[in-house]
Amino acid sequence: MIIGLEKVSKSYEKPGSLKKREVLNEISLKVDSGESLSVIGPSGSGKSTLLNILGTLDMPTSGMVKLNDKNILNYSESQLAEIRNQHIGFIFQMHHLLPQLTLLENVLLPTIASNSNNDKAGLERAKELLESVNLHDKIKQYPSQLSGGECQRATVVRALINQPGLILADEPTGSLDEDSAEQLGELLSKINKEQNVAMIVVTHSMELAKKMNKMYKLNHGKLVGMNNN
Ligand SMILES: Nc1ncnc2c1ncn2[C@@H]1O[C@H](COP(=O)(O)OP(=O)(O)OP(=O)(O)O)[C@@H](O)[C@H]1O
Ligand SMILES: [Mg+2]
């Protein structure tokens, strides 16, 4: 799967003013399958805005968002919902697990929404993935009975459950302590290498940013490539 932005701009109305504030200024970007990149930048620079546009959760003011060379901006909301469910895995700063569901039920949620996998295949995959992140003995526990790092590893599994071509992560280690953050970074990097899934990670952590193949900085509406040694 190839995802691309072409001259994407996004501006917001300024309250009480006729002027608009331009957050993203003609950003173009292409991400091939299996590529990984990180986006760093000051708070308020538009990183989440950019990620939400890539994930079709938000619309640009102008420009094109392409999936496999097709501009998806004129798709209907239900088509976009299907693309999100089938092709994109989301990981956010706060884990967003549902408290009333067990760990296993939480990670299986996207398969219920899509009906894509039959129940058994989904269940097998969930168990396999949970094993790979060392959560197999906790599948019947509720989020309140898990640590922050464990919850965040569970969201990685949930993001992978429908075998997406693209993972979008917005500060996935933002709420974790140093050790858990390091572990999660390793996990993301391993998934990117082993499963050939494209990955875009927004972060304030240089440690995590450096684990991706390419590093970009968002500043004053522009995305600038950085040396990543
Ligand atoms: N719905 C909205 N209406 C108006 N302004 C908005 C809206 N959403 C975001 N903004 C503004 O756009 C700018 C970029 O916001 P964004 O959340 O993308 O920043 P960020 O780089 O993710 O910051 P952080 O690192 O703090 O998460 C901010 O100045 C914010 O106030
Ligand atoms: Mg943000």
mmCIF file of C-alpha atoms and ligand atoms in Angstrom:
data_model
loop_
_atom_site.group_PDB
_atom_site.id
_atom_site.type_symbol
_atom_site.label_atom_id
_atom_site.label_comp_id
_atom_site.label_asym_id
_atom_site.label_seq_id
_atom_site.Cartn_x
_atom_site.Cartn_y
_atom_site.Cartn_z
ATOM 1 C CA MET A 1 0.000 0.000 0.000
ATOM 2 C CA ILE A 2 1.291 3.436 -0.908
ATOM 3 C CA ILE A 3 -0.007 6.508 0.800
ATOM 4 C CA GLY A 4 0.696 9.989 -0.489
ATOM 5 C CA LEU A 5 -0.020 13.582 0.258
ATOM 6 C CA GLU A 6 0.092 16.128 -2.539
ATOM 7 C CA LYS A 7 0.326 19.788 -1.614
ATOM 8 C CA VAL A 8 -1.806 19.307 1.448
ATOM 9 C CA SER A 9 -2.670 22.488 3.320
ATOM 10 C CA LYS A 10 -4.799 22.895 6.395
ATOM 11 C CA SER A 11 -5.917 26.124 7.968
ATOM 12 C CA TYR A 12 -8.212 26.952 10.834
ATOM 13 C CA GLU A 13 -10.345 29.999 11.447
ATOM 14 C CA LYS A 14 -8.998 32.245 14.130
ATOM 15 C CA PRO A 15 -11.754 32.987 16.602
ATOM 16 C CA GLY A 16 -12.840 36.626 16.321
ATOM 17 C CA SER A 17 -10.714 37.264 13.255
ATOM 18 C CA LEU A 18 -11.133 37.040 9.498
ATOM 19 C CA LYS A 19 -7.620 35.732 9.140
ATOM 20 C CA LYS A 20 -6.928 32.041 9.029
ATOM 21 C CA ARG A 21 -4.117 30.260 10.717
ATOM 22 C CA GLU A 22 -2.310 27.923 8.342
ATOM 23 C CA VAL A 23 -1.125 24.827 10.197
ATOM 24 C CA LEU A 24 0.020 22.773 7.196
ATOM 25 C CA ASN A 25 1.425 24.489 4.120
ATOM 26 C CA GLU A 26 1.493 22.485 0.863
ATOM 27 C CA ILE A 27 2.953 19.325 2.310
ATOM 28 C CA SER A 28 3.806 16.507 -0.077
ATOM 29 C CA LEU A 29 4.855 13.094 1.142
ATOM 30 C CA LYS A 30 4.959 9.531 -0.149
ATOM 31 C CA VAL A 31 5.157 6.475 2.049
ATOM 32 C CA ASP A 32 5.738 3.068 0.443
ATOM 33 C CA SER A 33 4.810 -0.244 1.994
ATOM 34 C CA GLY A 34 7.220 -1.276 4.683
ATOM 35 C CA GLU A 35 8.667 2.217 5.103
ATOM 36 C CA SER A 36 8.773 3.811 8.510
ATOM 37 C CA LEU A 37 9.049 7.448 9.378
ATOM 38 C CA SER A 38 8.791 9.657 12.382
ATOM 39 C CA VAL A 39 7.538 13.215 12.644
ATOM 40 C CA ILE A 40 8.814 15.464 15.377
ATOM 41 C CA GLY A 41 8.138 19.147 15.950
ATOM 42 C CA PRO A 42 7.065 21.647 18.585
ATOM 43 C CA SER A 43 3.719 21.399 20.322
ATOM 44 C CA GLY A 44 1.050 22.973 18.150
ATOM 45 C CA SER A 45 3.067 22.562 14.933
ATOM 46 C CA GLY A 46 0.372 20.370 13.384
ATOM 47 C CA LYS A 47 1.678 16.823 13.891
ATOM 48 C CA SER A 48 -1.646 15.384 15.031
ATOM 49 C CA THR A 49 -3.430 17.341 12.302
ATOM 50 C CA LEU A 50 -1.122 15.771 9.721
ATOM 51 C CA LEU A 51 -1.616 12.275 11.118
ATOM 52 C CA ASN A 52 -5.391 12.677 11.224
ATOM 53 C CA ILE A 53 -5.406 13.762 7.579
ATOM 54 C CA LEU A 54 -3.274 10.732 6.644
ATOM 55 C CA GLY A 55 -5.756 8.554 8.521
ATOM 56 C CA THR A 56 -8.768 10.185 6.799
ATOM 57 C CA LEU A 57 -10.055 11.327 10.185
ATOM 58 C CA ASP A 58 -9.713 14.944 9.094
ATOM 59 C CA MET A 59 -9.894 16.687 5.714
ATOM 60 C CA PRO A 60 -7.299 19.085 4.340
ATOM 61 C CA THR A 61 -8.310 22.575 3.237
ATOM 62 C CA SER A 62 -6.641 21.868 -0.114
ATOM 63 C CA GLY A 63 -4.469 19.219 -1.736
ATOM 64 C CA MET A 64 -4.876 15.492 -2.259
ATOM 65 C CA VAL A 65 -4.609 12.405 -0.084
ATOM 66 C CA LYS A 66 -3.837 9.340 -2.172
ATOM 67 C CA LEU A 67 -4.082 5.683 -1.390
ATOM 68 C CA ASN A 68 -2.466 3.501 -4.045
ATOM 69 C CA ASP A 69 -2.549 6.490 -6.398
ATOM 70 C CA LYS A 70 -6.261 7.128 -5.939
ATOM 71 C CA ASN A 71 -7.376 10.403 -4.443
ATOM 72 C CA ILE A 72 -9.584 9.370 -1.558
ATOM 73 C CA LEU A 73 -10.880 12.797 -0.641
ATOM 74 C CA ASN A 74 -14.033 12.399 -2.697
ATOM 75 C CA TYR A 75 -14.896 9.038 -1.158
ATOM 76 C CA SER A 76 -18.066 8.745 0.896
ATOM 77 C CA GLU A 77 -17.863 8.535 4.679
ATOM 78 C CA SER A 78 -18.722 4.829 4.594
ATOM 79 C CA GLN A 79 -15.978 4.132 2.027
ATOM 80 C CA LEU A 80 -13.515 6.019 4.205
ATOM 81 C CA ALA A 81 -14.640 4.079 7.266
ATOM 82 C CA GLU A 82 -13.953 0.864 5.399
ATOM 83 C CA ILE A 83 -10.471 2.044 4.374
ATOM 84 C CA ARG A 84 -9.709 2.943 7.987
ATOM 85 C CA ASN A 85 -10.941 -0.393 9.260
ATOM 86 C CA GLN A 86 -9.253 -2.546 6.605
ATOM 87 C CA HIS A 87 -6.016 -0.740 5.850
ATOM 88 C CA ILE A 88 -5.041 1.486 8.746
ATOM 89 C CA GLY A 89 -4.175 0.699 12.342
ATOM 90 C CA PHE A 90 -4.294 3.570 14.820
ATOM 91 C CA ILE A 91 -2.331 3.926 18.041
ATOM 92 C CA PHE A 92 -2.911 6.990 20.206
ATOM 93 C CA GLN A 93 -1.203 8.434 23.244
ATOM 94 C CA MET A 94 -3.903 7.304 25.630
ATOM 95 C CA HIS A 95 -4.696 3.699 25.030
ATOM 96 C CA HIS A 96 -8.466 3.996 24.458
ATOM 97 C CA LEU A 97 -9.216 0.460 25.535
ATOM 98 C CA LEU A 98 -12.799 -0.091 26.577
ATOM 99 C CA PRO A 99 -12.921 -0.659 30.346
ATOM 100 C CA GLN A 100 -15.878 -3.040 30.236
ATOM 101 C CA LEU A 101 -14.156 -5.457 27.825
ATOM 102 C CA THR A 102 -11.328 -7.869 28.576
ATOM 103 C CA LEU A 103 -7.949 -7.520 26.912
ATOM 104 C CA LEU A 104 -8.842 -10.193 24.352
ATOM 105 C CA GLU A 105 -12.236 -8.656 23.575
ATOM 106 C CA ASN A 106 -10.632 -5.240 23.163
ATOM 107 C CA VAL A 107 -8.111 -6.418 20.582
ATOM 108 C CA LEU A 108 -10.792 -8.346 18.680
ATOM 109 C CA LEU A 109 -13.055 -5.311 18.390
ATOM 110 C CA PRO A 110 -11.903 -4.215 14.893
ATOM 111 C CA THR A 111 -12.607 -7.693 13.504
ATOM 112 C CA ILE A 112 -16.200 -7.544 14.716
ATOM 113 C CA ALA A 113 -16.709 -4.172 13.036
ATOM 114 C CA SER A 114 -15.398 -5.413 9.699
ATOM 115 C CA ASN A 115 -16.587 -9.005 9.594
ATOM 116 C CA SER A 116 -13.469 -9.508 7.523
ATOM 117 C CA ASN A 117 -11.944 -12.395 9.408
ATOM 118 C CA ASN A 118 -13.991 -15.307 10.409
ATOM 119 C CA ASP A 119 -14.170 -15.569 14.180
ATOM 120 C CA LYS A 120 -11.717 -18.391 14.513
ATOM 121 C CA ALA A 121 -8.974 -16.899 12.348
ATOM 122 C CA GLY A 122 -9.320 -13.577 14.188
ATOM 123 C CA LEU A 123 -9.099 -15.280 17.540
ATOM 124 C CA GLU A 124 -6.012 -17.250 16.518
ATOM 125 C CA ARG A 125 -4.316 -14.146 15.228
ATOM 126 C CA ALA A 126 -5.177 -12.199 18.378
ATOM 127 C CA LYS A 127 -3.699 -14.893 20.585
ATOM 128 C CA GLU A 128 -0.567 -15.148 18.455
ATOM 129 C CA LEU A 129 -0.047 -11.374 18.513
ATOM 130 C CA LEU A 130 -0.731 -11.168 22.253
ATOM 131 C CA GLU A 131 1.850 -13.876 22.776
ATOM 132 C CA SER A 132 4.380 -11.910 20.721
ATOM 133 C CA VAL A 133 3.963 -8.906 23.034
ATOM 134 C CA ASN A 134 4.002 -11.065 26.150
ATOM 135 C CA LEU A 135 0.388 -10.569 27.117
ATOM 136 C CA HIS A 136 -0.907 -14.102 26.526
ATOM 137 C CA ASP A 137 -1.397 -14.816 30.227
ATOM 138 C CA LYS A 138 -3.447 -11.651 30.738
ATOM 139 C CA ILE A 139 -6.104 -12.000 28.043
ATOM 140 C CA LYS A 140 -8.994 -12.305 30.485
ATOM 141 C CA GLN A 141 -8.017 -9.253 32.517
ATOM 142 C CA TYR A 142 -9.707 -5.878 32.195
ATOM 143 C CA PRO A 143 -7.750 -2.699 31.323
ATOM 144 C CA SER A 144 -8.004 -1.510 34.935
ATOM 145 C CA GLN A 145 -6.105 -4.650 35.943
ATOM 146 C CA LEU A 146 -3.214 -3.930 33.548
ATOM 147 C CA SER A 147 -0.306 -1.504 33.643
ATOM 148 C CA GLY A 148 -0.064 1.454 31.260
ATOM 149 C CA GLY A 149 2.653 -0.293 29.255
ATOM 150 C CA GLU A 150 0.568 -3.450 28.984
ATOM 151 C CA CYS A 151 -2.454 -1.465 27.811
ATOM 152 C CA GLN A 152 -0.336 0.291 25.219
ATOM 153 C CA ARG A 153 1.045 -3.049 23.949
ATOM 154 C CA ALA A 154 -2.543 -4.223 23.672
ATOM 155 C CA THR A 155 -3.391 -1.222 21.474
ATOM 156 C CA VAL A 156 -0.518 -2.194 19.186
ATOM 157 C CA VAL A 157 -2.072 -5.646 18.856
ATOM 158 C CA ARG A 158 -5.494 -4.103 18.223
ATOM 159 C CA ALA A 159 -3.972 -1.872 15.521
ATOM 160 C CA LEU A 160 -2.489 -4.949 13.826
ATOM 161 C CA ILE A 161 -5.446 -7.287 14.106
ATOM 162 C CA ASN A 162 -6.879 -6.631 10.625
ATOM 163 C CA GLN A 163 -3.403 -6.817 9.037
ATOM 164 C CA PRO A 164 -3.304 -3.165 7.925
ATOM 165 C CA GLY A 165 -0.799 -1.839 5.392
ATOM 166 C CA LEU A 166 -0.276 1.307 7.430
ATOM 167 C CA ILE A 167 0.098 2.042 11.134
ATOM 168 C CA LEU A 168 -0.393 5.601 12.364
ATOM 169 C CA ALA A 169 0.802 6.338 15.867
ATOM 170 C CA ASP A 170 0.337 9.641 17.703
ATOM 171 C CA GLU A 171 2.726 9.869 20.646
ATOM 172 C CA PRO A 172 2.376 6.152 21.396
ATOM 173 C CA THR A 173 4.882 6.358 24.242
ATOM 174 C CA GLY A 174 3.693 9.713 25.590
ATOM 175 C CA SER A 175 2.080 8.277 28.701
ATOM 176 C CA LEU A 176 4.709 5.618 29.453
ATOM 177 C CA ASP A 177 7.721 5.480 31.742
ATOM 178 C CA GLU A 178 11.176 5.233 30.194
ATOM 179 C CA ASP A 179 11.467 1.440 30.222
ATOM 180 C CA SER A 180 7.974 0.807 28.854
ATOM 181 C CA ALA A 181 8.544 3.488 26.213
ATOM 182 C CA GLU A 182 11.785 1.802 25.150
ATOM 183 C CA GLN A 183 10.019 -1.573 24.932
ATOM 184 C CA LEU A 184 7.151 -0.174 22.903
ATOM 185 C CA GLY A 185 9.592 1.539 20.522
ATOM 186 C CA GLU A 186 11.393 -1.767 19.992
ATOM 187 C CA LEU A 187 8.072 -3.487 19.384
ATOM 188 C CA LEU A 188 6.997 -0.947 16.749
ATOM 189 C CA SER A 189 10.326 -1.152 14.991
ATOM 190 C CA LYS A 190 10.198 -4.963 14.998
ATOM 191 C CA ILE A 191 6.656 -5.000 13.596
ATOM 192 C CA ASN A 192 7.686 -2.602 10.857
ATOM 193 C CA LYS A 193 10.600 -4.827 9.829
ATOM 194 C CA GLU A 194 8.934 -8.219 10.168
ATOM 195 C CA GLN A 195 5.448 -7.506 8.862
ATOM 196 C CA ASN A 196 6.308 -5.091 6.080
ATOM 197 C CA VAL A 197 3.762 -2.624 7.387
ATOM 198 C CA ALA A 198 4.286 1.079 6.737
ATOM 199 C CA MET A 199 4.503 3.124 9.881
ATOM 200 C CA ILE A 200 4.214 6.821 10.647
ATOM 201 C CA VAL A 201 4.974 7.803 14.205
ATOM 202 C CA VAL A 202 4.464 11.265 15.681
ATOM 203 C CA THR A 203 6.507 11.764 18.808
ATOM 204 C CA HIS A 204 8.311 14.145 21.121
ATOM 205 C CA SER A 205 10.814 11.393 21.910
ATOM 206 C CA MET A 206 14.067 11.458 19.925
ATOM 207 C CA GLU A 207 14.749 7.886 21.041
ATOM 208 C CA LEU A 208 11.580 6.677 19.373
ATOM 209 C CA ALA A 209 11.959 8.968 16.343
ATOM 210 C CA LYS A 210 15.388 7.498 15.630
ATOM 211 C CA LYS A 211 14.002 3.968 15.522
ATOM 212 C CA MET A 212 12.170 4.769 12.274
ATOM 213 C CA ASN A 213 13.948 4.682 8.871
ATOM 214 C CA LYS A 214 13.349 8.358 8.168
ATOM 215 C CA MET A 215 12.862 11.326 10.426
ATOM 216 C CA TYR A 216 10.998 14.516 9.571
ATOM 217 C CA LYS A 217 10.447 17.718 11.449
ATOM 218 C CA LEU A 218 7.246 19.708 11.145
ATOM 219 C CA ASN A 219 7.732 23.401 11.667
ATOM 220 C CA HIS A 220 5.918 26.488 10.366
ATOM 221 C CA GLY A 221 3.671 24.290 8.251
ATOM 222 C CA LYS A 222 6.485 22.540 6.397
ATOM 223 C CA LEU A 223 7.796 19.009 6.675
ATOM 224 C CA VAL A 224 11.585 18.868 6.521
ATOM 225 C CA GLY A 225 13.662 15.692 6.267
ATOM 226 C CA MET A 226 16.311 15.289 8.960
ATOM 227 C CA ASN A 227 19.503 13.267 9.087
ATOM 228 C CA ASN A 228 18.755 10.052 10.856
ATOM 229 C CA ASN A 229 21.987 8.464 12.006
HETATM 230 N N1 LIG B 1 -10.435 22.023 15.347
HETATM 231 C C1 LIG B 1 -9.533 23.002 15.452
HETATM 232 N N2 LIG B 1 -9.909 24.298 15.357
HETATM 233 C C2 LIG B 1 -9.019 25.291 15.429
HETATM 234 N N3 LIG B 1 -7.691 25.097 15.601
HETATM 235 C C3 LIG B 1 -7.260 23.844 15.704
HETATM 236 C C4 LIG B 1 -8.141 22.722 15.638
HETATM 237 N N4 LIG B 1 -7.408 21.585 15.758
HETATM 238 C C5 LIG B 1 -6.125 21.983 15.906
HETATM 239 N N5 LIG B 1 -6.035 23.328 15.871
HETATM 240 C C6 LIG B 1 -4.786 24.121 15.972
HETATM 241 O O1 LIG B 1 -3.859 23.633 15.032
HETATM 242 C C7 LIG B 1 -2.537 23.652 15.562
HETATM 243 C C8 LIG B 1 -1.902 22.279 15.423
HETATM 244 O O2 LIG B 1 -2.541 21.360 16.306
HETATM 245 P P1 LIG B 1 -2.033 19.865 16.456
HETATM 246 O O3 LIG B 1 -2.902 19.210 17.435
HETATM 247 O O4 LIG B 1 -1.939 19.256 15.102
HETATM 248 O O5 LIG B 1 -0.560 20.080 17.045
HETATM 249 P P2 LIG B 1 0.529 19.015 17.495
HETATM 250 O O6 LIG B 1 1.774 19.283 16.709
HETATM 251 O O7 LIG B 1 -0.050 17.660 17.428
HETATM 252 O O8 LIG B 1 0.793 19.433 19.015
HETATM 253 P P3 LIG B 1 1.138 18.502 20.291
HETATM 254 O O9 LIG B 1 2.596 18.148 20.145
HETATM 255 O O10 LIG B 1 0.921 19.427 21.446
HETATM 256 O O11 LIG B 1 0.221 17.329 20.293
HETATM 257 C C9 LIG B 1 -2.671 24.146 17.006
HETATM 258 O O12 LIG B 1 -2.317 25.497 17.046
HETATM 259 C C10 LIG B 1 -4.140 23.968 17.324
HETATM 260 O O13 LIG B 1 -4.576 24.922 18.216
HETATM 261 MG MG MG B 2 -0.565 16.204 18.890
#
